[in-house]
């Protein structure tokens, strides 16, 4: 099952996506520029093999809900996210605000 819902952060609307899979759930919150995601995101792949795409993204681990993803510190971020001032350890919702 796939769930889509709007998420409001400081007056800005983002899209939350939950994909229910056997034994796991993929969690993503996205803006038009980038996104944050659960531990399934492979930041190394984005930074190395897909570097030309210039993906703006951050990864939080150990989260099971969209709310946890928004409040969790990012475990890793892409190089393009760093260029926007998004750093490892930044809370998910703060990172999303930098992706506007």
Coordinates of C-alpha atoms in Angstrom, one line a residue:
X1 CA 0.0 0.0 0.0
X2 CA 1.2 3.5 -0.8
X3 CA 0.1 6.5 1.4
X4 CA 0.5 10.1 0.2
X5 CA -0.3 13.0 2.5
X6 CA 0.7 16.7 2.8
X7 CA 2.9 17.7 5.7
X8 CA 3.0 21.4 6.8
X9 CA 6.2 22.8 8.2
X10 CA 6.3 26.5 9.1
X11 CA 3.6 27.3 6.6
X12 CA 5.2 25.3 3.7
X13 CA 3.6 22.1 2.3
X14 CA 5.7 19.0 1.6
X15 CA 4.6 15.6 0.4
X16 CA 4.9 12.6 2.7
X17 CA 5.1 9.1 1.0
X18 CA 4.9 5.8 2.9
X19 CA 5.3 2.6 1.0
X20 CA 4.3 -0.5 3.0
X21 CA 6.4 -3.5 2.0
X22 CA 6.8 -6.9 3.6
X23 CA 8.8 -6.5 6.8
X24 CA 9.6 -2.8 6.1
X25 CA 8.1 0.6 5.3
X26 CA 9.8 3.1 3.0
X27 CA 9.4 6.7 4.3
X28 CA 10.0 9.8 2.2
X29 CA 9.2 13.5 2.7
X30 CA 9.8 15.6 -0.4
X31 CA 10.0 19.2 -1.6
X32 CA 10.4 20.3 -5.2
X33 CA 14.2 20.4 -4.8
X34 CA 15.0 17.4 -2.6
X35 CA 13.9 14.9 0.0
X36 CA 14.6 13.2 3.2
X37 CA 14.2 9.4 3.5
X38 CA 14.5 6.5 5.9
X39 CA 17.5 4.2 6.1
X40 CA 16.8 2.6 2.7
X41 CA 18.3 5.6 1.0
X42 CA 21.8 4.9 -0.4
X43 CA 23.6 8.3 0.0
X44 CA 26.9 6.7 -1.2
X45 CA 25.4 5.6 -4.5
X46 CA 23.9 9.1 -5.0
X47 CA 27.2 10.8 -4.2
X48 CA 29.4 8.4 -6.3
X49 CA 27.7 6.7 -9.2
X50 CA 24.8 9.1 -9.7
X51 CA 26.8 12.3 -8.9
X52 CA 25.8 13.9 -12.2
X53 CA 22.2 13.9 -11.1
X54 CA 23.0 16.4 -8.3
X55 CA 20.4 14.8 -6.0
X56 CA 19.6 16.8 -2.8
X57 CA 18.7 14.3 -0.1
X58 CA 19.2 13.2 3.5
X59 CA 19.0 9.9 5.3
X60 CA 17.7 9.2 8.8
X61 CA 17.9 5.7 10.3
X62 CA 15.8 3.9 12.9
X63 CA 12.6 5.8 11.9
X64 CA 9.3 4.0 11.6
X65 CA 6.8 6.9 10.9
X66 CA 6.8 10.1 9.0
X67 CA 6.7 12.0 12.3
X68 CA 9.9 10.3 13.4
X69 CA 11.5 11.0 10.1
X70 CA 10.7 14.7 10.4
X71 CA 12.2 14.8 14.0
X72 CA 15.2 12.6 13.5
X73 CA 18.7 13.8 13.0
X74 CA 20.0 13.0 9.5
X75 CA 22.7 10.2 9.6
X76 CA 24.0 11.2 6.1
X77 CA 23.4 13.8 3.4
X78 CA 24.3 14.1 -0.3
X79 CA 27.0 16.4 -1.5
X80 CA 24.4 18.6 -3.1
X81 CA 22.5 18.8 0.2
X82 CA 25.7 20.0 1.9
X83 CA 26.0 22.7 -0.8
X84 CA 22.6 24.0 0.5
X85 CA 23.8 24.1 4.1
X86 CA 22.2 20.8 5.1
X87 CA 24.5 18.9 7.5
X88 CA 24.7 15.5 9.1
X89 CA 22.9 15.6 12.4
X90 CA 20.4 18.3 11.2
X91 CA 16.8 17.5 12.1
X92 CA 14.7 16.3 9.1
X93 CA 12.2 19.1 9.1
X94 CA 15.0 21.7 9.3
X95 CA 16.7 20.1 6.3
X96 CA 13.4 20.2 4.3
X97 CA 13.1 24.0 5.0
X98 CA 16.5 24.4 3.3
X99 CA 15.2 22.6 0.3
X100 CA 12.6 25.2 -0.6

